[in-house]
CSV table of C-alpha atoms and ligand atoms in Angstrom, one decimal:
chain,number,residue,atom,x,y,z
A,1,UNK,CA,32.6,-102.5,56.2
A,2,UNK,CA,29.6,-100.5,57.4
A,3,UNK,CA,27.7,-99.5,54.3
A,4,UNK,CA,24.5,-97.4,54.2
A,5,UNK,CA,22.7,-99.1,51.5
A,6,UNK,CA,19.1,-98.2,50.4
A,7,UNK,CA,17.3,-97.6,53.7
A,8,UNK,CA,14.9,-95.0,52.6
A,9,UNK,CA,14.3,-93.5,56.0
A,10,UNK,CA,18.0,-93.0,56.6
A,11,UNK,CA,18.4,-91.3,53.2
A,12,UNK,CA,15.5,-89.0,54.0
A,13,UNK,CA,16.8,-88.4,57.6
A,14,UNK,CA,20.1,-87.4,56.2
A,15,UNK,CA,18.6,-85.4,53.3
A,16,UNK,CA,19.8,-87.5,50.5
A,17,UNK,CA,18.2,-86.8,47.1
A,18,UNK,CA,15.7,-89.8,46.3
A,19,UNK,CA,14.0,-90.5,43.0
A,20,UNK,CA,10.6,-89.0,42.7
A,21,UNK,CA,7.9,-91.8,43.5
A,22,UNK,CA,5.7,-89.9,41.1
A,23,UNK,CA,8.0,-91.3,38.5
A,24,UNK,CA,8.6,-88.1,36.4
A,25,UNK,CA,11.9,-88.6,34.7
A,26,UNK,CA,14.7,-86.5,36.1
A,27,UNK,CA,12.7,-84.9,38.9
A,28,UNK,CA,13.4,-85.6,42.5
A,29,UNK,CA,12.4,-84.8,46.0
A,30,UNK,CA,15.0,-83.2,48.1
A,31,UNK,CA,14.6,-81.5,51.5
A,32,UNK,CA,16.2,-78.2,50.6
A,33,UNK,CA,14.0,-77.9,47.6
A,34,UNK,CA,13.9,-74.2,48.4
A,35,UNK,CA,17.5,-73.7,47.8
A,36,UNK,CA,18.3,-76.3,45.2
A,37,UNK,CA,16.0,-76.9,42.2
A,38,UNK,CA,15.0,-80.6,41.9
A,39,UNK,CA,15.2,-80.9,38.1
A,40,UNK,CA,17.7,-82.5,35.9
A,41,UNK,CA,19.2,-85.2,38.0
A,42,UNK,CA,21.0,-88.1,36.5
A,43,UNK,CA,21.3,-91.6,38.1
A,44,UNK,CA,24.5,-93.7,38.2
A,45,UNK,CA,24.2,-96.6,35.8
A,46,UNK,CA,24.1,-100.3,36.4
A,47,UNK,CA,27.1,-102.1,34.9
A,48,UNK,CA,25.9,-105.2,33.1
A,49,UNK,CA,26.9,-107.3,30.1
A,50,UNK,CA,25.9,-105.5,26.9
A,51,UNK,CA,23.0,-107.2,25.4
A,52,UNK,CA,23.5,-109.1,22.1
A,53,UNK,CA,21.6,-106.4,20.4
A,54,UNK,CA,22.7,-103.1,21.9
A,55,UNK,CA,19.5,-101.2,21.8
A,56,UNK,CA,20.0,-99.3,25.2
A,57,UNK,CA,21.2,-96.2,23.4
A,58,UNK,CA,24.0,-95.9,26.0
A,59,UNK,CA,27.2,-97.9,26.3
A,60,UNK,CA,27.0,-100.5,28.9
A,61,UNK,CA,30.1,-101.8,30.6
A,62,UNK,CA,30.4,-105.3,32.0
A,63,UNK,CA,30.8,-105.6,35.8
A,64,UNK,CA,34.3,-106.1,37.0
A,65,UNK,CA,35.3,-109.8,37.4
A,66,UNK,CA,36.3,-109.4,41.1
A,67,UNK,CA,32.9,-107.8,41.8
A,68,UNK,CA,34.5,-104.7,43.0
A,69,UNK,CA,32.6,-101.8,41.6
A,70,UNK,CA,35.0,-99.2,43.1
A,71,UNK,CA,35.1,-97.3,46.5
A,72,UNK,CA,35.7,-93.6,46.1
A,73,UNK,CA,35.9,-90.6,48.4
A,74,UNK,CA,34.4,-87.5,46.8
A,75,UNK,CA,34.2,-83.9,47.8
A,76,UNK,CA,33.0,-80.8,45.9
A,77,UNK,CA,33.4,-77.0,46.3
A,78,UNK,CA,30.7,-74.6,45.3
A,79,UNK,CA,30.3,-70.9,44.4
A,80,UNK,CA,27.2,-68.6,44.7
A,81,UNK,CA,25.6,-67.8,41.4
A,82,UNK,CA,22.4,-66.1,40.3
A,83,UNK,CA,20.7,-69.5,40.6
A,84,UNK,CA,21.9,-70.3,44.0
A,85,UNK,CA,24.8,-72.6,45.0
A,86,UNK,CA,26.6,-74.3,42.2
A,87,UNK,CA,29.5,-76.7,42.1
A,88,UNK,CA,32.7,-75.6,40.5
A,89,UNK,CA,35.3,-78.1,41.7
A,90,UNK,CA,35.2,-81.9,42.2
A,91,UNK,CA,37.9,-84.1,43.7
A,92,UNK,CA,37.7,-88.0,43.7
A,93,UNK,CA,40.2,-90.1,45.3
A,94,UNK,CA,40.4,-93.9,45.3
A,95,UNK,CA,40.9,-96.3,48.3
A,96,UNK,CA,44.6,-95.6,48.2
A,97,UNK,CA,43.9,-91.8,48.4
A,98,UNK,CA,45.3,-91.5,44.9
A,99,UNK,CA,43.5,-88.6,43.0
A,100,UNK,CA,41.2,-90.1,40.3
A,101,UNK,CA,39.6,-86.9,39.3
A,102,UNK,CA,40.2,-83.2,40.2
A,103,UNK,CA,38.7,-80.7,38.0
A,104,UNK,CA,37.1,-77.3,38.0
A,105,UNK,CA,34.0,-76.6,36.0
A,106,UNK,CA,32.0,-73.4,35.1
A,107,UNK,CA,28.8,-72.9,36.8
A,108,UNK,CA,25.7,-72.6,34.6
A,109,UNK,CA,24.8,-69.0,35.6
A,110,UNK,CA,26.7,-65.8,36.6
A,111,UNK,CA,28.8,-66.1,39.7
A,112,UNK,CA,27.6,-63.6,42.4
A,113,UNK,CA,30.2,-64.7,45.1
A,114,UNK,CA,33.2,-67.0,44.9
A,115,UNK,CA,32.3,-68.2,48.5
A,116,UNK,CA,36.1,-68.0,49.0
A,117,UNK,CA,35.8,-68.2,52.9
A,118,UNK,CA,34.3,-71.7,52.8
A,119,UNK,CA,35.3,-73.0,49.2
A,120,UNK,CA,38.9,-71.6,49.0
A,121,UNK,CA,37.9,-70.8,45.3
A,122,UNK,CA,39.1,-67.6,43.9
A,123,UNK,CA,38.3,-65.9,40.6
A,124,UNK,CA,41.8,-66.8,39.3
A,125,UNK,CA,41.1,-70.6,39.7
A,126,UNK,CA,38.3,-70.4,37.1
A,127,UNK,CA,40.4,-68.3,34.6
A,128,UNK,CA,41.2,-71.0,32.1
A,129,UNK,CA,38.4,-73.4,32.8
A,130,UNK,CA,36.4,-74.4,29.9
A,131,UNK,CA,34.7,-77.6,31.3
A,132,UNK,CA,30.9,-77.2,31.7
A,133,UNK,CA,29.0,-78.5,34.5
A,134,UNK,CA,27.3,-81.1,32.3
A,135,UNK,CA,30.7,-82.3,31.0
A,136,UNK,CA,32.0,-82.6,34.6
A,137,UNK,CA,29.0,-84.7,35.6
A,138,UNK,CA,29.3,-87.0,32.6
A,139,UNK,CA,32.9,-87.6,33.6
A,140,UNK,CA,31.8,-88.6,37.1
A,141,UNK,CA,29.0,-90.9,35.7
A,142,UNK,CA,31.7,-92.6,33.6
A,143,UNK,CA,33.7,-93.3,36.8
A,144,UNK,CA,30.9,-94.3,39.1
A,145,UNK,CA,28.4,-96.9,38.5
A,146,UNK,CA,25.2,-98.0,40.4
A,147,UNK,CA,27.3,-100.3,42.7
A,148,UNK,CA,30.2,-98.1,43.4
A,149,UNK,CA,30.6,-97.0,47.0
A,150,UNK,CA,30.9,-93.3,47.5
A,151,UNK,CA,32.5,-91.9,50.8
A,152,UNK,CA,32.1,-88.3,51.9
A,153,UNK,CA,31.2,-86.0,54.7
A,154,UNK,CA,27.6,-84.8,54.4
A,155,UNK,CA,27.7,-86.4,50.9
A,156,UNK,CA,24.1,-85.5,50.3
A,157,UNK,CA,25.1,-81.9,49.8
A,158,UNK,CA,27.8,-82.9,47.2
A,159,UNK,CA,25.3,-85.1,45.3
A,160,UNK,CA,22.7,-82.4,45.4
A,161,UNK,CA,24.9,-79.8,43.8
A,162,UNK,CA,26.1,-82.4,41.3
A,163,UNK,CA,22.6,-83.5,40.6
A,164,UNK,CA,23.5,-87.1,40.8
A,165,UNK,CA,21.3,-89.9,42.3
A,166,UNK,CA,23.3,-92.7,44.0
A,167,UNK,CA,22.4,-95.2,46.6
A,168,UNK,CA,25.6,-96.8,47.9
A,169,UNK,CA,26.8,-94.2,50.3
A,170,UNK,CA,29.1,-94.1,53.3
A,171,UNK,CA,28.7,-90.8,55.0
A,172,UNK,CA,31.3,-89.9,57.8
A,173,UNK,CA,28.6,-87.8,59.4
A,174,UNK,CA,27.0,-91.2,60.3
A,175,UNK,CA,30.1,-93.2,60.9
A,176,UNK,CA,31.3,-90.6,63.5
A,177,UNK,CA,28.0,-89.4,64.8
A,178,UNK,CA,27.5,-86.5,67.3
A,179,UNK,CA,27.3,-87.8,70.9
A,180,UNK,CA,23.9,-85.9,71.2
A,181,UNK,CA,22.5,-87.3,68.0
A,182,UNK,CA,20.9,-85.7,65.0
A,183,UNK,CA,20.5,-83.0,63.9
A,184,UNK,CA,23.8,-82.3,65.4
A,185,UNK,CA,26.8,-83.3,63.4
A,186,UNK,CA,30.4,-83.3,64.1
A,187,UNK,CA,32.4,-81.3,61.6
A,188,UNK,CA,35.0,-83.0,59.5
A,189,UNK,CA,37.6,-80.9,61.0
A,190,UNK,CA,36.7,-81.9,64.5
A,191,UNK,CA,36.6,-85.7,63.6
A,192,UNK,CA,39.9,-85.5,61.7
A,193,UNK,CA,41.5,-83.7,64.7
A,194,UNK,CA,40.2,-86.2,67.4
A,195,UNK,CA,40.4,-89.5,65.4
A,196,UNK,CA,43.3,-88.9,63.1
A,197,UNK,CA,45.3,-86.2,65.2
A,198,UNK,CA,45.2,-84.3,61.9
A,199,UNK,CA,44.5,-80.5,61.4
A,200,UNK,CA,42.6,-79.9,58.2
A,201,UNK,CA,41.1,-76.9,56.6
A,202,UNK,CA,44.1,-74.9,57.6
A,203,UNK,CA,42.7,-72.3,55.3
A,204,UNK,CA,40.2,-71.7,58.1
A,205,UNK,CA,43.1,-71.1,60.6
A,206,UNK,CA,44.7,-68.7,58.1
A,207,UNK,CA,41.5,-66.7,57.7
A,208,UNK,CA,40.9,-66.6,61.5
A,209,UNK,CA,44.5,-65.4,62.0
A,210,UNK,CA,44.0,-62.4,59.6
A,211,UNK,CA,42.1,-60.7,62.4
A,212,UNK,CA,45.1,-60.8,64.7
A,213,UNK,CA,47.7,-59.4,62.2
A,214,UNK,CA,49.3,-56.2,63.3
A,215,UNK,CA,48.3,-53.0,61.5
A,216,UNK,CA,50.9,-50.9,59.7
A,217,UNK,CA,50.7,-48.4,62.6
A,218,UNK,CA,51.5,-51.2,65.2
A,219,UNK,CA,54.3,-52.6,63.0
A,220,UNK,CA,55.9,-49.0,63.0
A,221,UNK,CA,55.2,-48.5,66.9
A,222,UNK,CA,56.8,-51.9,67.6
A,223,UNK,CA,60.0,-51.2,65.6
A,224,UNK,CA,59.3,-53.6,62.7
A,225,UNK,CA,61.4,-52.8,59.7
A,226,UNK,CA,59.4,-51.0,57.1
A,227,UNK,CA,60.4,-50.2,53.6
A,228,UNK,CA,62.0,-46.8,53.4
A,229,UNK,CA,59.7,-44.8,50.9
A,230,UNK,CA,62.5,-42.2,50.2
A,231,UNK,CA,65.5,-44.4,49.7
A,232,UNK,CA,67.0,-47.1,47.5
A,233,UNK,CA,66.0,-50.8,47.6
A,234,UNK,CA,66.9,-52.7,50.6
A,235,UNK,CA,66.9,-49.7,52.9
A,236,UNK,CA,64.3,-49.7,55.7
A,237,UNK,CA,63.0,-47.3,58.4
A,238,UNK,CA,62.4,-48.1,62.0
A,239,UNK,CA,59.7,-45.8,63.5
A,240,UNK,CA,59.6,-47.1,66.9
A,241,UNK,CA,61.1,-45.6,70.0
A,242,UNK,CA,63.6,-48.5,70.4
A,243,UNK,CA,62.3,-49.0,74.0
A,244,UNK,CA,65.2,-49.3,76.5
A,245,UNK,CA,68.0,-48.9,73.8
A,246,UNK,CA,71.0,-46.8,74.7
A,247,UNK,CA,73.8,-46.5,72.2
A,248,UNK,CA,77.3,-47.2,73.7
A,249,UNK,CA,76.1,-49.3,76.6
A,250,UNK,CA,76.4,-52.9,77.3
A,251,UNK,CA,73.1,-54.8,76.8
A,252,UNK,CA,73.8,-57.0,79.8
A,253,UNK,CA,75.3,-54.8,82.5
A,254,UNK,CA,74.1,-51.5,81.1
A,255,UNK,CA,77.7,-49.9,81.6
A,256,UNK,CA,79.3,-47.8,78.8
A,257,UNK,CA,82.0,-49.7,76.9
A,258,UNK,CA,84.0,-49.6,73.7
A,259,UNK,CA,81.4,-50.9,71.2
A,260,UNK,CA,84.1,-51.3,68.4
A,261,UNK,CA,85.5,-54.3,70.5
A,262,UNK,CA,89.0,-53.0,70.0
A,263,UNK,CA,89.5,-53.2,73.7
A,264,UNK,CA,87.4,-56.0,75.3
A,265,UNK,CA,86.8,-56.1,79.0
A,266,UNK,CA,84.9,-58.8,81.1
A,267,UNK,CA,81.2,-58.1,82.0
A,268,UNK,CA,79.3,-59.2,85.0
A,269,UNK,CA,75.5,-58.7,85.3
A,270,UNK,CA,72.3,-59.9,87.0
A,271,UNK,CA,69.6,-61.6,84.9
A,272,UNK,CA,66.8,-59.8,86.8
A,273,UNK,CA,66.5,-56.2,88.1
A,274,UNK,CA,66.4,-55.0,91.6
A,275,UNK,CA,63.0,-53.6,92.3
A,276,UNK,CA,62.3,-50.6,94.4
A,277,UNK,CA,59.7,-51.0,97.2
A,278,UNK,CA,58.6,-48.1,99.4
A,279,UNK,CA,61.9,-46.3,98.5
A,280,UNK,CA,64.1,-49.3,99.2
A,281,UNK,CA,66.0,-51.2,96.5
A,282,UNK,CA,65.2,-54.9,97.0
A,283,UNK,CA,67.8,-57.7,96.3
A,284,UNK,CA,68.1,-58.9,92.7
A,285,UNK,CA,65.4,-61.5,91.8
A,286,UNK,CA,67.9,-63.8,90.0
A,287,UNK,CA,70.3,-64.5,92.9
A,288,UNK,CA,69.0,-62.7,96.0
A,289,UNK,CA,72.2,-60.5,96.4
A,290,UNK,CA,71.8,-57.0,97.5
A,291,UNK,CA,71.4,-54.0,95.2
A,292,UNK,CA,74.7,-52.9,93.7
A,293,UNK,CA,76.5,-56.2,94.3
A,294,UNK,CA,78.7,-58.0,91.6
A,295,UNK,CA,76.7,-59.7,89.0
A,296,UNK,CA,75.8,-63.3,89.3
A,297,UNK,CA,76.6,-63.8,85.8
A,298,UNK,CA,80.0,-63.4,84.1
A,299,UNK,CA,81.0,-63.4,80.4
A,300,UNK,CA,84.3,-62.5,78.8
A,301,UNK,CA,83.2,-59.2,77.2
A,302,UNK,CA,80.5,-56.5,77.3
A,303,UNK,CA,78.2,-56.8,74.3
A,304,UNK,CA,75.7,-54.7,72.4
A,305,UNK,CA,72.9,-55.1,69.8
A,306,UNK,CA,73.1,-51.7,68.4
A,307,UNK,CA,73.0,-53.1,64.8
A,308,UNK,CA,69.3,-54.2,65.7
A,309,UNK,CA,68.3,-50.6,65.5
A,310,UNK,CA,71.0,-48.9,63.5
A,311,UNK,CA,71.7,-51.4,60.6
A,312,UNK,CA,68.9,-50.5,58.2
A,313,UNK,CA,70.6,-51.6,55.0
A,314,UNK,CA,70.4,-54.7,52.8
A,315,UNK,CA,66.8,-55.8,53.7
A,316,UNK,CA,64.7,-58.1,51.5
A,317,UNK,CA,61.0,-58.1,51.3
A,318,UNK,CA,59.0,-61.4,51.3
A,319,UNK,CA,57.9,-62.1,47.7
A,320,UNK,CA,54.3,-62.1,46.3
A,321,UNK,CA,52.8,-65.5,45.5
A,322,UNK,CA,50.1,-66.6,43.2
A,323,UNK,CA,46.8,-67.5,45.0
A,324,UNK,CA,47.2,-70.9,46.7
A,325,UNK,CA,44.5,-73.4,45.8
A,326,UNK,CA,43.2,-73.8,49.4
A,327,UNK,CA,43.2,-70.1,50.1
A,328,UNK,CA,45.9,-70.5,52.8
A,329,UNK,CA,49.4,-68.8,52.3
A,330,UNK,CA,50.6,-70.5,55.4
A,331,UNK,CA,50.7,-69.7,59.0
A,332,UNK,CA,54.2,-70.3,60.7
A,333,UNK,CA,55.8,-69.7,64.1
A,334,UNK,CA,59.3,-68.3,63.7
A,335,UNK,CA,62.0,-68.0,66.3
A,336,UNK,CA,65.7,-67.3,66.1
A,337,UNK,CA,68.7,-67.5,68.4
A,338,UNK,CA,71.6,-65.0,68.2
A,339,UNK,CA,75.3,-64.7,69.1
A,340,UNK,CA,77.2,-61.6,69.8
A,341,UNK,CA,79.8,-60.6,67.1
A,342,UNK,CA,82.0,-57.6,66.5
A,343,UNK,CA,79.1,-56.1,64.6
A,344,UNK,CA,76.7,-56.4,67.5
A,345,UNK,CA,74.2,-59.3,67.5
A,346,UNK,CA,73.7,-61.7,64.7
A,347,UNK,CA,71.3,-64.7,64.0
A,348,UNK,CA,72.9,-68.1,64.1
A,349,UNK,CA,69.8,-70.4,64.5
A,350,UNK,CA,66.4,-70.3,62.9
A,351,UNK,CA,63.4,-72.5,63.6
A,352,UNK,CA,60.0,-72.4,61.8
A,353,UNK,CA,57.1,-74.6,62.9
A,354,UNK,CA,53.6,-75.0,61.2
A,355,UNK,CA,50.3,-74.7,62.9
A,356,UNK,CA,50.6,-78.4,64.0
A,357,UNK,CA,53.8,-77.4,65.8
A,358,UNK,CA,55.7,-79.6,63.3
A,359,UNK,CA,59.3,-78.4,62.5
A,360,UNK,CA,59.4,-77.0,59.0
A,361,UNK,CA,62.8,-75.5,59.2
A,362,UNK,CA,65.5,-75.7,61.8
A,363,UNK,CA,69.0,-74.6,60.9
A,364,UNK,CA,72.2,-73.2,62.3
A,365,UNK,CA,74.0,-70.6,60.2
A,366,UNK,CA,77.3,-68.8,60.5
A,367,UNK,CA,77.2,-65.1,61.4
A,368,UNK,CA,79.0,-62.8,59.0
A,369,UNK,CA,81.3,-61.3,61.7
A,370,UNK,CA,83.7,-62.7,64.3
A,371,UNK,CA,81.8,-64.0,67.4
A,372,UNK,CA,82.9,-62.3,70.6
A,373,UNK,CA,80.3,-64.1,72.8
A,374,UNK,CA,78.0,-67.0,72.3
A,375,UNK,CA,75.3,-65.5,74.4
A,376,UNK,CA,74.7,-68.9,75.8
A,377,UNK,CA,72.8,-67.7,78.8
A,378,UNK,CA,70.1,-66.4,76.6
A,379,UNK,CA,70.6,-68.3,73.3
A,380,UNK,CA,71.4,-71.8,74.5
A,381,UNK,CA,74.0,-71.7,71.7
A,382,UNK,CA,77.4,-73.3,72.4
A,383,UNK,CA,80.5,-73.3,70.5
A,384,UNK,CA,80.2,-76.8,69.5
A,385,UNK,CA,76.7,-76.1,68.0
A,386,UNK,CA,78.4,-74.3,65.2
A,387,UNK,CA,81.0,-77.1,64.5
A,388,UNK,CA,80.6,-78.3,60.9
A,389,UNK,CA,78.0,-75.6,60.0
A,390,UNK,CA,78.5,-74.3,56.5
A,391,UNK,CA,75.2,-72.5,55.8
A,392,UNK,CA,75.8,-68.7,55.7
A,393,UNK,CA,73.3,-66.1,56.9
A,394,UNK,CA,72.4,-65.4,53.3
A,395,UNK,CA,71.7,-69.1,52.6
A,396,UNK,CA,69.3,-69.2,55.5
A,397,UNK,CA,67.5,-66.0,54.6
A,398,UNK,CA,67.1,-67.3,51.0
A,399,UNK,CA,65.7,-70.6,52.4
A,400,UNK,CA,63.1,-68.5,54.4
A,401,UNK,CA,62.2,-66.4,51.4
A,402,UNK,CA,61.4,-69.5,49.5
A,403,UNK,CA,59.2,-70.8,52.4
A,404,UNK,CA,57.4,-67.4,53.2
A,405,UNK,CA,55.6,-65.2,50.9
A,406,UNK,CA,54.0,-61.8,51.2
A,407,UNK,CA,50.8,-63.1,52.5
A,408,UNK,CA,52.2,-65.7,54.9
A,409,UNK,CA,51.2,-65.1,58.5
A,410,UNK,CA,54.3,-65.3,60.9
A,411,UNK,CA,53.7,-65.5,64.6
A,412,UNK,CA,56.4,-64.8,67.2
A,413,UNK,CA,57.1,-63.1,70.5
A,414,UNK,CA,58.5,-59.5,69.8
A,415,UNK,CA,59.1,-60.9,66.3
A,416,UNK,CA,60.6,-57.5,65.1
A,417,UNK,CA,63.9,-58.8,66.8
A,418,UNK,CA,63.9,-62.0,64.7
A,419,UNK,CA,62.8,-60.3,61.4
A,420,UNK,CA,65.1,-57.3,61.6
A,421,UNK,CA,68.2,-59.3,62.4
A,422,UNK,CA,67.1,-61.7,59.5
A,423,UNK,CA,66.8,-58.4,57.5
A,424,UNK,CA,63.5,-59.6,56.3
A,425,UNK,CA,60.6,-57.0,55.7
A,426,UNK,CA,57.3,-58.7,56.3
A,427,UNK,CA,54.0,-57.2,57.0
A,428,UNK,CA,51.6,-60.2,58.0
A,429,UNK,CA,52.8,-60.6,61.6
A,430,UNK,CA,51.1,-61.7,64.8
A,431,UNK,CA,53.1,-60.7,67.9
A,432,UNK,CA,52.3,-62.6,71.1
A,433,UNK,CA,53.5,-59.6,73.1
A,434,UNK,CA,50.4,-57.8,71.6
A,435,UNK,CA,48.1,-60.8,72.0
A,436,UNK,CA,48.9,-61.0,75.6
A,437,UNK,CA,49.6,-57.5,76.6
A,438,UNK,CA,51.2,-56.2,79.8
A,439,UNK,CA,48.5,-55.0,82.2
A,440,UNK,CA,50.0,-51.5,82.1
A,441,UNK,CA,50.2,-51.5,78.3
A,442,UNK,CA,53.0,-50.8,75.8
A,443,UNK,CA,55.9,-50.1,75.8
A,444,UNK,CA,55.9,-52.8,78.6
A,445,UNK,CA,55.6,-56.3,77.4
A,446,UNK,CA,55.2,-59.5,79.2
A,447,UNK,CA,58.0,-62.0,78.7
A,448,UNK,CA,57.2,-65.2,76.8
A,449,UNK,CA,58.2,-67.2,79.8
A,450,UNK,CA,55.6,-65.4,81.9
A,451,UNK,CA,52.8,-65.8,79.4
A,452,UNK,CA,53.7,-69.6,78.8
A,453,UNK,CA,53.4,-70.1,82.6
A,454,UNK,CA,50.1,-68.3,83.3
A,455,UNK,CA,48.3,-69.2,80.0
A,456,UNK,CA,49.7,-72.7,79.1
A,457,UNK,CA,51.0,-73.8,82.6
A,458,UNK,CA,54.3,-74.4,81.0
A,459,UNK,CA,57.7,-73.6,82.4
A,460,UNK,CA,59.9,-72.6,79.5
A,461,UNK,CA,63.6,-71.2,79.3
A,462,UNK,CA,64.2,-73.0,82.7
A,463,UNK,CA,67.7,-74.0,82.1
A,464,UNK,CA,70.5,-73.5,79.5
A,465,UNK,CA,68.8,-70.5,77.8
A,466,UNK,CA,66.2,-70.3,75.2
A,467,UNK,CA,65.4,-73.2,72.8
A,468,UNK,CA,64.1,-71.8,69.5
A,469,UNK,CA,61.9,-74.8,68.9
A,470,UNK,CA,60.2,-74.6,72.4
A,471,UNK,CA,59.8,-70.7,72.1
A,472,UNK,CA,58.2,-71.0,68.6
A,473,UNK,CA,55.9,-73.9,69.7
A,474,UNK,CA,54.7,-71.8,72.7
A,475,UNK,CA,54.0,-68.8,70.4
A,476,UNK,CA,52.0,-71.0,68.0
A,477,UNK,CA,50.0,-72.5,70.9
A,478,UNK,CA,49.3,-69.1,72.3
A,479,UNK,CA,48.1,-67.9,68.9
A,480,UNK,CA,45.8,-71.0,68.5
A,481,UNK,CA,44.2,-70.4,71.9
A,482,UNK,CA,43.1,-66.9,70.8
A,483,UNK,CA,41.4,-68.1,67.5
B,501,ZN,ZN1,71.9,-62.0,90.1
B,502,ZN,ZN1,78.4,-55.6,80.3
């Protein structure tokens, strides 16, 4: 193993605190002397057999038989105090990544700023903490000895705020050096991403996402369900103009029909419109047939989605959560697929992905009313997909309300569709229809298919309808591109 041991020039180059050659006890030269005071350091102790007459004044432990003095990774988080920057959390893990030590401590002077953006520390975290800095450091000096190998990223900083002098260091800044050399350093996030294919410091992603979240005014304009201030619990208001919605008409062919489904008649329609150029109606984009011709798609009944705009009862609000330790309440992409029922349109599949596009949730559920059309052309859902499905709409919604909280950021394309059909009121939303606006502005929106093609060079929804996992993945990637 590559161990940085004791080369003084390297320690100085990497800004590690070194014992003061002048020899004054507890005083050390450090490069950031203007930021950190240099007094009061303690040195990790040598393990050696206790002398026959123990007159060291400290308890000395014998070295381990197998000559293994321990290898630990250490990381600290700090807050800003009147004194400068002080440590208030330390985590130590062993070579099996088992947590050996994970404690908060109180800084020695008044906190000016919790440094939450970088540290993830919030006021609540220190609420019940009684451990002092001195106690925490003594704990560490009981775990580490002079010959312990400590691993960290920019570990000089951690040791400086801990005021611990230690010599056997492996610093991942040196192990994975910047191609252009010092003083440039690769961030731990960057190294983890390229070497381990692992996204870390997701709290950073969360914080970056906050600037993309829709405002209350945007949520209203875009038809997101908002709690009704006047009415009883569960009732919502839709303030938008329901762009393109006409009551009593088929959503596919735009002809009027009996929306109660008492009398069903077959529907034919085109997937794309016929555009007008210089006063002439062009052929349909989907099939090239002339304007007014019979639809290239045929389904057994006309369908509607009036409930999307008219059913404003029985909503639930995402619950409030205690502050998470890493400052991230989660960022997820959400997409649903729906079928047509006697009620209108209902969710029957939900997919949730995390910021690594890993599937967090992917379930079918049974709609609450009789299915009149599987909507396969758009949803990709087939009758056989629901064979053996027992989860109800309510089950799925409860699962989601466990997964999401009030401060979770949800990303999706025209996510009001998904959330309103799920009957979930949520306010931290990023809408890719807003992130990648139509050149002529709202209420026009670019389709997800179009954005995926031009921004990600990816052809989605190309056959057999939508795939909620693919759509969710595309929205997450489109979001990450904008951060
Ligand atoms: Zn057509
Ligand atoms: Zn129709």
